[in-house]
Amino acid sequence: MDLLLTDARRAVRDLSRRLAAEVVGPAARRADEERRFDRGVIDALAREGILGGPIPREFGGGGWDDLSFALCCEELGAVDASVRGLLCVHAGLVSRCILDHGTPDQRSRWLPPLCRGEWIGAYALTEEGAGSDAAALSTTARRDGDGWVLDGEKIWITNGRVADLVLVYATVDPALGHRGVTAFALLPGTEGVERLPMPGVELGHRGADHARLVLRGARVPGDAVLGPVGGGFRVAMAALDHGRLGVAAGAVGLHRACLEAVVAFARSRRQFGKRIGDFQMVQERIADMAVELEAARLLVHRAALAGAGGARRTAEVAAAKLYATEAAMRAAGEAVLLLGSRGYSSESPVERHFRDAQGLRIYEGTSLVQRIILAREILGKEGS
Ligand SMILES: Cc1cc2nc3c(=O)[nH]c(=O)nc-3n(C[C@H](O)[C@H](O)[C@H](O)COP(=O)(O)OP(=O)(O)OC[C@H]3O[C@@H](n4cnc5c(N)ncnc54)[C@H](O)[C@@H]3O)c2cc1C
């Protein structure tokens, strides 16, 4: 894998690692405990070019390839899943989606402020009745003169209350099923949008903003449609290939952080007159965590490289997200156990990693849904 670490990728990794250590990491515990979205951290990432990293330079981005983006997500994911999550939504689900499906005019108007971090992006697909079955959404879009009027409710929208540009998926005709789904951009100043916090306290990702968006007669201009009318489901799914890669890479970072915490503790903690790392049962767990970490990282890097030249890599991304997030969950559970009582307290970051890891298995398609996607890709359609 070191062969893949070109100077450009190494520079992205080193910059991300430095920002993780100096900016994101030190703020993570407080953001989690106060359930507060820290805009100062995001502004610092924006100043260093992270928010526009995977967008071409002509739009103000960093021109990173997918492997560079994965390396960045691993570094940020090792210290804070909430900040890494913001980046994956903003850059993966929103900016990359605009780059892939936007008109030249949309790209030149929307991407530069997103890259500079003046705008934050959000991706609004999920509804009360449409989670894994996203095509079942019931938010409607009705033509009104040159524009469209949107009505409906979206839930669990990351960055939803702070976002300046929200990609909303709505149907132009519920009878058309997924063929009616269309992507719209809500831009600053759009009226008829109420942004509410999600009820309850999240298990993890508490330093992130999760919102319920209520659209009541929200009017958007005709040029706010992203991609073809009726082509929004494909837009949404293609965006998820970018976003899931970042989630999988973030899971590798979380896993790595858990392993590092366990190794440091196992070297120093003494019980029964020995380092606990000298007990074979502890060694077995450390070895398993290390092997699973390498396997997860290889799958993530394979998925990143599979997209070169714009190639479809849905199966590779689904495999990486499935394995990396499940492995991270196992690693976080082992870390809590192996740190003993310390792992059970917010004094140690592994307590937060354990809660955050659960979310990785759910959003952008649960682990069960990744298996469905993968099996569909392997089996193909009947008769194909
Ligand atoms: C922290 C967090 C952030 C999020 N951010 C966003 C966001 O920014 N934008 C957005 O649009 N959404 C977001 N979501 C929503 C997320 O994408 C959904 O929660 C997810 O897709 C699952 O949908 P659901 O919760 O409705 O579960 P459901 O679809 O109701 O599923 C419930 C259970 O049934 C299983 N299941 C469903 N269908 C099948 C099937 N066919 N076969 C086998 N099992 C099945 C699922 O795997 C799951 O275990 C976020 C969620 C969380 C927790």
Short mmCIF file of C-alpha atoms and ligand atoms in Angstrom, two decimals:
data_model
loop_
_atom_site.label_atom_id
_atom_site.label_comp_id
_atom_site.label_asym_id
_atom_site.label_seq_id
_atom_site.Cartn_x
_atom_site.Cartn_y
_atom_site.Cartn_z
CA MET A 1 0.00 0.00 0.00
CA ASP A 2 2.96 2.33 0.53
CA LEU A 3 3.42 2.19 -3.26
CA LEU A 4 0.09 3.98 -3.57
CA LEU A 5 1.22 6.74 -1.27
CA THR A 6 2.26 9.28 -3.89
CA ASP A 7 3.62 12.63 -2.76
CA ALA A 8 0.20 14.23 -3.32
CA ARG A 9 -1.64 11.61 -1.27
CA ARG A 10 0.97 11.69 1.46
CA ALA A 11 0.57 15.46 1.67
CA VAL A 12 -3.22 15.10 2.13
CA ARG A 13 -2.74 12.42 4.77
CA ASP A 14 -0.13 14.43 6.66
CA LEU A 15 -2.22 17.61 6.57
CA SER A 16 -5.30 15.70 7.76
CA ARG A 17 -3.30 13.99 10.50
CA ARG A 18 -1.97 17.33 11.71
CA LEU A 19 -5.43 18.91 11.74
CA ALA A 20 -6.84 15.85 13.51
CA ALA A 21 -4.19 16.16 16.23
CA GLU A 22 -4.21 19.94 16.59
CA VAL A 23 -7.77 21.04 15.81
CA VAL A 24 -10.39 18.29 15.57
CA GLY A 25 -9.25 15.88 18.27
CA PRO A 26 -8.87 18.42 21.09
CA ALA A 27 -12.44 19.68 20.51
CA ALA A 28 -14.11 16.28 20.11
CA ARG A 29 -14.91 15.37 23.71
CA ARG A 30 -16.43 18.74 24.48
CA ALA A 31 -18.52 18.73 21.29
CA ASP A 32 -19.82 15.27 22.22
CA GLU A 33 -20.57 16.14 25.84
CA GLU A 34 -22.21 19.46 24.99
CA ARG A 35 -23.94 18.04 21.91
CA ARG A 36 -22.72 21.08 20.08
CA PHE A 37 -21.82 21.64 16.51
CA ASP A 38 -18.41 23.41 16.56
CA ARG A 39 -18.30 25.79 13.62
CA GLY A 40 -14.81 26.98 14.58
CA VAL A 41 -13.39 23.52 13.85
CA ILE A 42 -15.13 23.41 10.48
CA ASP A 43 -13.88 26.88 9.58
CA ALA A 44 -10.33 25.78 10.40
CA LEU A 45 -10.72 22.74 8.10
CA ALA A 46 -12.12 24.99 5.39
CA ARG A 47 -9.13 27.36 5.64
CA GLU A 48 -6.82 24.39 5.06
CA GLY A 49 -8.77 23.29 1.96
CA ILE A 50 -10.28 20.13 3.47
CA LEU A 51 -13.95 20.92 2.73
CA GLY A 52 -13.29 21.20 -0.99
CA GLY A 53 -10.56 18.53 -1.10
CA PRO A 54 -12.17 16.13 -3.61
CA ILE A 55 -13.40 18.87 -5.95
CA PRO A 56 -11.32 19.97 -8.98
CA ARG A 57 -9.17 23.06 -8.60
CA GLU A 58 -11.10 24.98 -11.25
CA PHE A 59 -14.01 25.19 -8.77
CA GLY A 60 -11.80 26.09 -5.83
CA GLY A 61 -11.22 22.53 -4.61
CA GLY A 62 -8.05 20.60 -3.90
CA GLY A 63 -8.21 18.20 -6.85
CA TRP A 64 -7.81 15.14 -4.61
CA ASP A 65 -8.47 11.66 -5.93
CA ASP A 66 -10.67 9.19 -4.03
CA LEU A 67 -7.77 7.57 -2.22
CA SER A 68 -6.67 10.96 -0.89
CA PHE A 69 -10.23 11.56 0.32
CA ALA A 70 -10.22 8.15 2.03
CA LEU A 71 -6.91 8.92 3.73
CA CYS A 72 -8.33 12.21 5.01
CA CYS A 73 -11.47 10.48 6.31
CA GLU A 74 -9.36 7.87 8.10
CA GLU A 75 -7.39 10.57 9.90
CA LEU A 76 -10.43 12.63 10.91
CA GLY A 77 -12.42 9.47 11.73
CA ALA A 78 -9.70 8.44 14.18
CA VAL A 79 -10.49 11.43 16.37
CA ASP A 80 -14.09 12.48 15.71
CA ALA A 81 -16.82 10.67 13.77
CA SER A 82 -19.05 13.76 13.92
CA VAL A 83 -16.60 16.01 12.10
CA ARG A 84 -15.68 13.25 9.66
CA GLY A 85 -19.43 12.74 9.09
CA LEU A 86 -19.94 16.42 8.34
CA LEU A 87 -17.16 16.24 5.76
CA CYS A 88 -18.55 13.10 4.09
CA VAL A 89 -21.99 14.65 3.72
CA HIS A 90 -20.67 18.04 2.63
CA ALA A 91 -17.99 16.87 0.20
CA GLY A 92 -19.11 13.33 -0.65
CA LEU A 93 -22.90 13.46 -0.79
CA VAL A 94 -23.31 17.09 -1.84
CA SER A 95 -20.30 18.62 -3.65
CA ARG A 96 -19.31 15.45 -5.53
CA CYS A 97 -22.94 14.98 -6.49
CA ILE A 98 -23.11 18.52 -7.91
CA LEU A 99 -19.85 17.90 -9.76
CA ASP A 100 -21.23 14.68 -11.30
CA HIS A 101 -24.74 15.85 -12.13
CA GLY A 102 -24.74 19.65 -12.18
CA THR A 103 -24.94 21.85 -15.23
CA PRO A 104 -21.88 24.04 -15.91
CA ASP A 105 -23.82 26.96 -14.42
CA GLN A 106 -24.77 25.04 -11.24
CA ARG A 107 -21.21 23.87 -10.76
CA SER A 108 -19.73 27.32 -11.12
CA ARG A 109 -22.31 28.95 -8.82
CA TRP A 110 -22.54 26.31 -6.09
CA LEU A 111 -19.18 24.58 -5.83
CA PRO A 112 -16.86 27.53 -4.99
CA PRO A 113 -18.76 28.60 -1.82
CA LEU A 114 -19.02 24.94 -0.77
CA CYS A 115 -15.27 24.46 -1.28
CA ARG A 116 -14.45 27.62 0.68
CA GLY A 117 -16.73 26.49 3.52
CA GLU A 118 -18.87 29.61 3.19
CA TRP A 119 -21.68 27.20 2.50
CA ILE A 120 -22.25 23.92 4.29
CA GLY A 121 -24.06 21.16 2.40
CA ALA A 122 -26.74 18.70 3.52
CA TYR A 123 -28.37 15.73 1.80
CA ALA A 124 -32.04 15.16 2.58
CA LEU A 125 -33.33 11.78 1.47
CA THR A 126 -34.69 9.99 4.56
CA GLU A 127 -38.31 10.36 5.68
CA GLU A 128 -40.40 8.75 8.39
CA GLY A 129 -41.80 6.23 5.88
CA ALA A 130 -38.74 6.03 3.64
CA GLY A 131 -35.50 4.86 5.27
CA SER A 132 -33.85 1.84 3.66
CA ASP A 133 -36.60 1.98 1.03
CA ALA A 134 -35.64 5.49 -0.06
CA ALA A 135 -37.70 5.30 -3.25
CA ALA A 136 -40.83 5.25 -1.11
CA LEU A 137 -40.40 8.91 -0.23
CA SER A 138 -43.51 11.05 -0.13
CA THR A 139 -42.14 14.61 -0.29
CA THR A 140 -43.74 16.10 -3.39
CA ALA A 141 -42.57 18.59 -5.99
CA ARG A 142 -45.25 20.42 -7.96
CA ARG A 143 -44.54 22.59 -10.97
CA ASP A 144 -45.41 26.25 -10.43
CA GLY A 145 -44.65 28.51 -13.36
CA ASP A 146 -40.91 28.37 -14.00
CA GLY A 147 -40.17 26.77 -10.67
CA TRP A 148 -41.28 24.05 -8.27
CA VAL A 149 -43.05 23.92 -4.92
CA LEU A 150 -41.93 21.28 -2.40
CA ASP A 151 -43.98 19.84 0.47
CA GLY A 152 -43.01 17.11 2.91
CA GLU A 153 -40.78 16.20 5.87
CA LYS A 154 -37.25 14.88 6.01
CA ILE A 155 -35.66 13.42 9.13
CA TRP A 156 -32.19 12.72 10.49
CA ILE A 157 -30.60 15.22 8.12
CA THR A 158 -26.95 15.69 9.07
CA ASN A 159 -25.96 19.40 8.95
CA GLY A 160 -29.67 20.11 8.42
CA ARG A 161 -29.92 23.20 10.62
CA VAL A 162 -26.60 24.72 9.61
CA ALA A 163 -26.63 23.92 5.89
CA ASP A 164 -26.75 26.64 3.26
CA LEU A 165 -27.36 24.25 0.38
CA VAL A 166 -29.62 21.26 1.00
CA LEU A 167 -30.10 18.61 -1.67
CA VAL A 168 -33.70 17.51 -1.25
CA TYR A 169 -35.17 14.48 -2.96
CA ALA A 170 -38.86 14.72 -3.82
CA THR A 171 -41.25 13.02 -6.20
CA VAL A 172 -42.87 14.77 -9.12
CA ASP A 173 -45.44 11.94 -9.29
CA PRO A 174 -45.77 9.29 -6.55
CA ALA A 175 -47.36 6.90 -9.08
CA LEU A 176 -44.02 6.73 -10.92
CA GLY A 177 -42.17 5.16 -7.95
CA HIS A 178 -38.42 5.72 -8.13
CA ARG A 179 -38.81 7.16 -11.65
CA GLY A 180 -40.58 10.18 -10.15
CA VAL A 181 -37.81 11.05 -7.70
CA THR A 182 -36.05 14.32 -8.52
CA ALA A 183 -33.17 16.16 -6.80
CA PHE A 184 -33.60 19.83 -5.90
CA ALA A 185 -31.16 22.26 -4.32
CA LEU A 186 -32.53 24.48 -1.59
CA LEU A 187 -30.33 27.57 -1.64
CA PRO A 188 -29.88 30.31 0.97
CA GLY A 189 -33.05 32.39 1.25
CA THR A 190 -35.48 29.60 0.31
CA GLU A 191 -38.72 30.21 2.19
CA GLY A 192 -41.10 27.59 3.56
CA VAL A 193 -38.41 25.47 5.25
CA GLU A 194 -38.56 24.84 8.98
CA ARG A 195 -35.46 23.29 10.54
CA LEU A 196 -35.95 21.50 13.84
CA PRO A 197 -33.59 19.43 15.99
CA MET A 198 -34.28 15.69 16.02
CA PRO A 199 -36.16 14.70 19.16
CA GLY A 200 -34.28 12.64 21.73
CA VAL A 201 -30.56 12.30 22.42
CA GLU A 202 -28.52 10.44 19.85
CA LEU A 203 -26.46 7.42 20.96
CA GLY A 204 -23.42 8.77 19.13
CA HIS A 205 -22.33 11.46 16.68
CA ARG A 206 -23.38 13.94 19.32
CA GLY A 207 -21.10 16.64 17.95
CA ALA A 208 -23.10 16.60 14.72
CA ASP A 209 -26.24 18.45 13.77
CA HIS A 210 -29.22 16.17 12.98
CA ALA A 211 -32.38 17.88 11.83
CA ARG A 212 -35.97 17.42 10.82
CA LEU A 213 -36.74 19.57 7.81
CA VAL A 214 -40.36 20.53 7.28
CA LEU A 215 -41.11 21.83 3.80
CA ARG A 216 -44.35 23.72 3.43
CA GLY A 217 -44.77 25.31 0.04
CA ALA A 218 -41.00 25.73 -0.33
CA ARG A 219 -40.51 27.38 -3.71
CA VAL A 220 -37.37 26.72 -5.72
CA PRO A 221 -36.49 28.07 -9.19
CA GLY A 222 -36.43 25.82 -12.24
CA ASP A 223 -32.63 25.85 -12.33
CA ALA A 224 -32.50 24.32 -8.84
CA VAL A 225 -33.19 20.84 -10.30
CA LEU A 226 -30.02 18.72 -10.13
CA GLY A 227 -29.90 16.14 -12.91
CA PRO A 228 -32.94 15.17 -14.98
CA VAL A 229 -36.50 15.50 -13.69
CA GLY A 230 -37.34 11.93 -12.66
CA GLY A 231 -33.63 11.05 -12.53
CA GLY A 232 -33.13 11.90 -8.88
CA PHE A 233 -33.02 8.35 -7.58
CA ARG A 234 -29.92 7.65 -9.66
CA VAL A 235 -28.43 10.93 -8.48
CA ALA A 236 -29.09 9.93 -4.85
CA MET A 237 -27.61 6.44 -5.25
CA ALA A 238 -24.52 7.69 -7.11
CA ALA A 239 -23.92 10.22 -4.34
CA LEU A 240 -24.05 7.41 -1.80
CA ASP A 241 -21.15 5.66 -3.52
CA HIS A 242 -19.02 8.72 -2.72
CA GLY A 243 -20.41 9.15 0.79
CA ARG A 244 -20.12 5.49 1.78
CA LEU A 245 -16.47 5.40 0.80
CA GLY A 246 -15.88 8.19 3.33
CA VAL A 247 -17.91 6.40 6.00
CA ALA A 248 -15.90 3.21 5.45
CA ALA A 249 -12.61 5.13 5.63
CA GLY A 250 -13.82 6.90 8.77
CA ALA A 251 -14.57 3.49 10.28
CA VAL A 252 -10.97 2.46 9.60
CA GLY A 253 -9.83 5.54 11.51
CA LEU A 254 -12.10 4.77 14.46
CA HIS A 255 -10.89 1.15 14.47
CA ARG A 256 -7.25 2.29 14.39
CA ALA A 257 -7.83 4.65 17.31
CA CYS A 258 -9.34 1.80 19.34
CA LEU A 259 -6.44 -0.52 18.55
CA GLU A 260 -3.89 2.16 19.47
CA ALA A 261 -5.65 2.82 22.77
CA VAL A 262 -5.70 -0.90 23.58
CA VAL A 263 -2.03 -1.41 22.68
CA ALA A 264 -0.90 1.55 24.79
CA PHE A 265 -2.94 0.31 27.74
CA ALA A 266 -1.89 -3.33 27.35
CA ARG A 267 1.76 -2.25 27.44
CA SER A 268 1.43 -0.25 30.64
CA ARG A 269 -1.35 -1.81 32.72
CA ARG A 270 -0.09 -4.47 35.11
CA GLN A 271 -2.25 -7.08 36.83
CA PHE A 272 -1.24 -10.40 38.42
CA GLY A 273 2.36 -9.15 38.28
CA LYS A 274 2.47 -8.81 34.48
CA ARG A 275 1.59 -6.40 31.69
CA ILE A 276 -1.92 -7.35 30.61
CA GLY A 277 -0.52 -7.51 27.06
CA ASP A 278 1.42 -10.58 28.17
CA PHE A 279 -1.77 -12.57 28.71
CA GLN A 280 -2.58 -14.73 25.69
CA MET A 281 -6.28 -13.94 25.76
CA VAL A 282 -5.52 -10.24 25.48
CA GLN A 283 -2.98 -10.92 22.74
CA GLU A 284 -5.54 -12.86 20.75
CA ARG A 285 -7.91 -9.91 20.78
CA ILE A 286 -5.20 -7.45 19.82
CA ALA A 287 -4.11 -9.68 16.94
CA ASP A 288 -7.69 -10.00 15.66
CA MET A 289 -8.22 -6.25 15.86
CA ALA A 290 -5.00 -5.66 13.93
CA VAL A 291 -5.84 -8.14 11.17
CA GLU A 292 -9.36 -6.79 10.76
CA LEU A 293 -7.98 -3.27 10.61
CA GLU A 294 -5.64 -4.15 7.75
CA ALA A 295 -8.40 -6.01 5.91
CA ALA A 296 -10.79 -3.10 6.27
CA ARG A 297 -8.22 -0.61 5.07
CA LEU A 298 -7.39 -2.76 2.03
CA LEU A 299 -11.08 -2.95 1.10
CA VAL A 300 -11.42 0.82 1.47
CA HIS A 301 -8.37 1.51 -0.66
CA ARG A 302 -9.55 -0.98 -3.29
CA ALA A 303 -12.93 0.76 -3.42
CA ALA A 304 -11.23 4.15 -3.73
CA LEU A 305 -9.07 2.98 -6.63
CA ALA A 306 -11.97 1.17 -8.33
CA GLY A 307 -13.60 4.53 -9.08
CA ALA A 308 -10.66 5.79 -11.17
CA GLY A 309 -11.82 7.46 -14.37
CA GLY A 310 -15.40 7.59 -13.10
CA ALA A 311 -15.89 3.79 -13.17
CA ARG A 312 -18.88 2.37 -11.32
CA ARG A 313 -17.75 0.86 -8.02
CA THR A 314 -20.98 0.19 -6.15
CA ALA A 315 -20.02 -3.37 -5.16
CA GLU A 316 -16.55 -2.41 -3.98
CA VAL A 317 -17.91 0.47 -1.90
CA ALA A 318 -20.68 -1.65 -0.37
CA ALA A 319 -18.17 -4.35 0.60
CA ALA A 320 -15.84 -1.76 2.12
CA LYS A 321 -18.61 -0.05 4.09
CA LEU A 322 -20.05 -3.34 5.32
CA TYR A 323 -16.77 -4.81 6.47
CA ALA A 324 -15.09 -1.68 7.78
CA THR A 325 -18.04 -0.50 9.86
CA GLU A 326 -18.76 -3.93 11.33
CA ALA A 327 -15.07 -4.44 12.10
CA ALA A 328 -14.93 -0.99 13.72
CA MET A 329 -17.90 -1.90 15.88
CA ARG A 330 -16.16 -5.09 17.03
CA ALA A 331 -12.92 -3.19 17.68
CA ALA A 332 -14.70 -0.51 19.71
CA GLY A 333 -16.43 -3.18 21.80
CA GLU A 334 -13.12 -4.93 22.47
CA ALA A 335 -11.47 -1.62 23.35
CA VAL A 336 -14.12 -0.85 25.97
CA LEU A 337 -13.63 -4.33 27.45
CA LEU A 338 -9.83 -4.31 27.36
CA LEU A 339 -9.53 -0.88 28.96
CA GLY A 340 -11.70 -2.16 31.78
CA SER A 341 -13.49 0.52 33.76
CA ARG A 342 -11.54 3.28 31.95
CA GLY A 343 -13.14 2.31 28.67
CA TYR A 344 -16.54 2.79 30.24
CA SER A 345 -16.03 6.48 30.89
CA SER A 346 -15.79 9.56 28.69
CA GLU A 347 -12.35 10.00 30.24
CA SER A 348 -11.26 7.69 27.41
CA PRO A 349 -12.22 8.40 23.76
CA VAL A 350 -13.03 4.71 23.22
CA GLU A 351 -16.31 5.23 25.08
CA ARG A 352 -17.32 7.78 22.40
CA HIS A 353 -15.93 5.60 19.60
CA PHE A 354 -18.11 2.72 20.82
CA ARG A 355 -21.25 4.88 20.61
CA ASP A 356 -20.26 6.47 17.30
CA ALA A 357 -19.48 3.09 15.71
CA GLN A 358 -23.13 2.08 15.96
CA GLY A 359 -24.09 4.99 13.72
CA LEU A 360 -21.59 3.95 11.05
CA ARG A 361 -23.52 0.70 10.62
CA ILE A 362 -26.80 2.53 10.11
CA TYR A 363 -26.47 5.67 8.03
CA GLU A 364 -25.96 5.78 4.27
CA GLY A 365 -27.51 2.31 4.21
CA THR A 366 -27.40 -0.17 7.09
CA SER A 367 -25.09 -3.17 7.09
CA LEU A 368 -28.06 -5.30 6.04
CA VAL A 369 -28.71 -3.01 3.09
CA GLN A 370 -25.02 -3.17 2.07
CA ARG A 371 -25.39 -6.96 1.92
CA ILE A 372 -28.47 -6.57 -0.29
CA ILE A 373 -26.59 -4.22 -2.63
CA LEU A 374 -23.60 -6.52 -2.77
CA ALA A 375 -25.66 -9.65 -3.41
CA ARG A 376 -27.59 -7.84 -6.15
CA GLU A 377 -24.32 -6.79 -7.80
CA ILE A 378 -22.96 -10.34 -7.58
CA LEU A 379 -26.09 -12.15 -8.73
CA GLY A 380 -27.24 -9.66 -11.36
CA LYS A 381 -30.83 -9.48 -12.58
CA GLU A 382 -32.58 -12.69 -13.54
CA GLY A 383 -31.81 -13.45 -17.17
CA SER A 384 -28.79 -11.12 -17.31
C1 LIG B 1 -26.39 9.57 12.73
C2 LIG B 1 -27.28 9.50 11.51
C3 LIG B 1 -27.12 10.42 10.50
C4 LIG B 1 -27.96 10.40 9.38
N1 LIG B 1 -27.80 11.34 8.38
C5 LIG B 1 -28.64 11.34 7.31
C6 LIG B 1 -28.55 12.36 6.30
O1 LIG B 1 -27.69 13.24 6.34
N2 LIG B 1 -29.45 12.34 5.28
C7 LIG B 1 -30.42 11.39 5.17
O2 LIG B 1 -31.18 11.44 4.21
N3 LIG B 1 -30.53 10.40 6.11
C8 LIG B 1 -29.68 10.37 7.18
N4 LIG B 1 -29.78 9.39 8.16
C9 LIG B 1 -30.82 8.38 8.03
C10 LIG B 1 -30.24 7.02 7.63
O3 LIG B 1 -29.75 7.03 6.32
C11 LIG B 1 -31.34 5.96 7.86
O4 LIG B 1 -31.52 5.86 9.25
C12 LIG B 1 -30.96 4.61 7.27
O5 LIG B 1 -30.96 4.63 5.87
C13 LIG B 1 -31.92 3.49 7.74
O6 LIG B 1 -33.25 3.88 7.62
P1 LIG B 1 -34.24 3.72 8.87
O7 LIG B 1 -33.55 4.32 10.05
O8 LIG B 1 -35.55 4.28 8.49
O9 LIG B 1 -34.36 2.17 9.11
P2 LIG B 1 -35.39 1.17 8.41
O10 LIG B 1 -35.29 1.29 6.92
O11 LIG B 1 -36.72 1.31 9.03
O12 LIG B 1 -34.77 -0.23 8.80
C14 LIG B 1 -34.97 -0.85 10.06
C15 LIG B 1 -34.22 -2.17 10.06
O13 LIG B 1 -34.75 -3.03 9.04
C16 LIG B 1 -33.72 -3.44 8.17
N5 LIG B 1 -34.24 -3.57 6.80
C17 LIG B 1 -34.93 -2.65 6.08
N6 LIG B 1 -35.20 -3.12 4.85
C18 LIG B 1 -34.67 -4.37 4.80
C19 LIG B 1 -34.62 -5.38 3.80
N7 LIG B 1 -35.10 -5.21 2.57
N8 LIG B 1 -33.99 -6.56 4.10
C20 LIG B 1 -33.43 -6.76 5.32
N9 LIG B 1 -33.46 -5.82 6.30
C21 LIG B 1 -34.06 -4.65 6.04
C22 LIG B 1 -32.66 -2.37 8.27
O14 LIG B 1 -31.37 -2.85 7.89
C23 LIG B 1 -32.74 -1.98 9.74
O15 LIG B 1 -31.95 -2.87 10.49
C24 LIG B 1 -28.96 9.40 9.27
C25 LIG B 1 -29.12 8.47 10.32
C26 LIG B 1 -28.29 8.52 11.43
C27 LIG B 1 -28.49 7.53 12.53
#
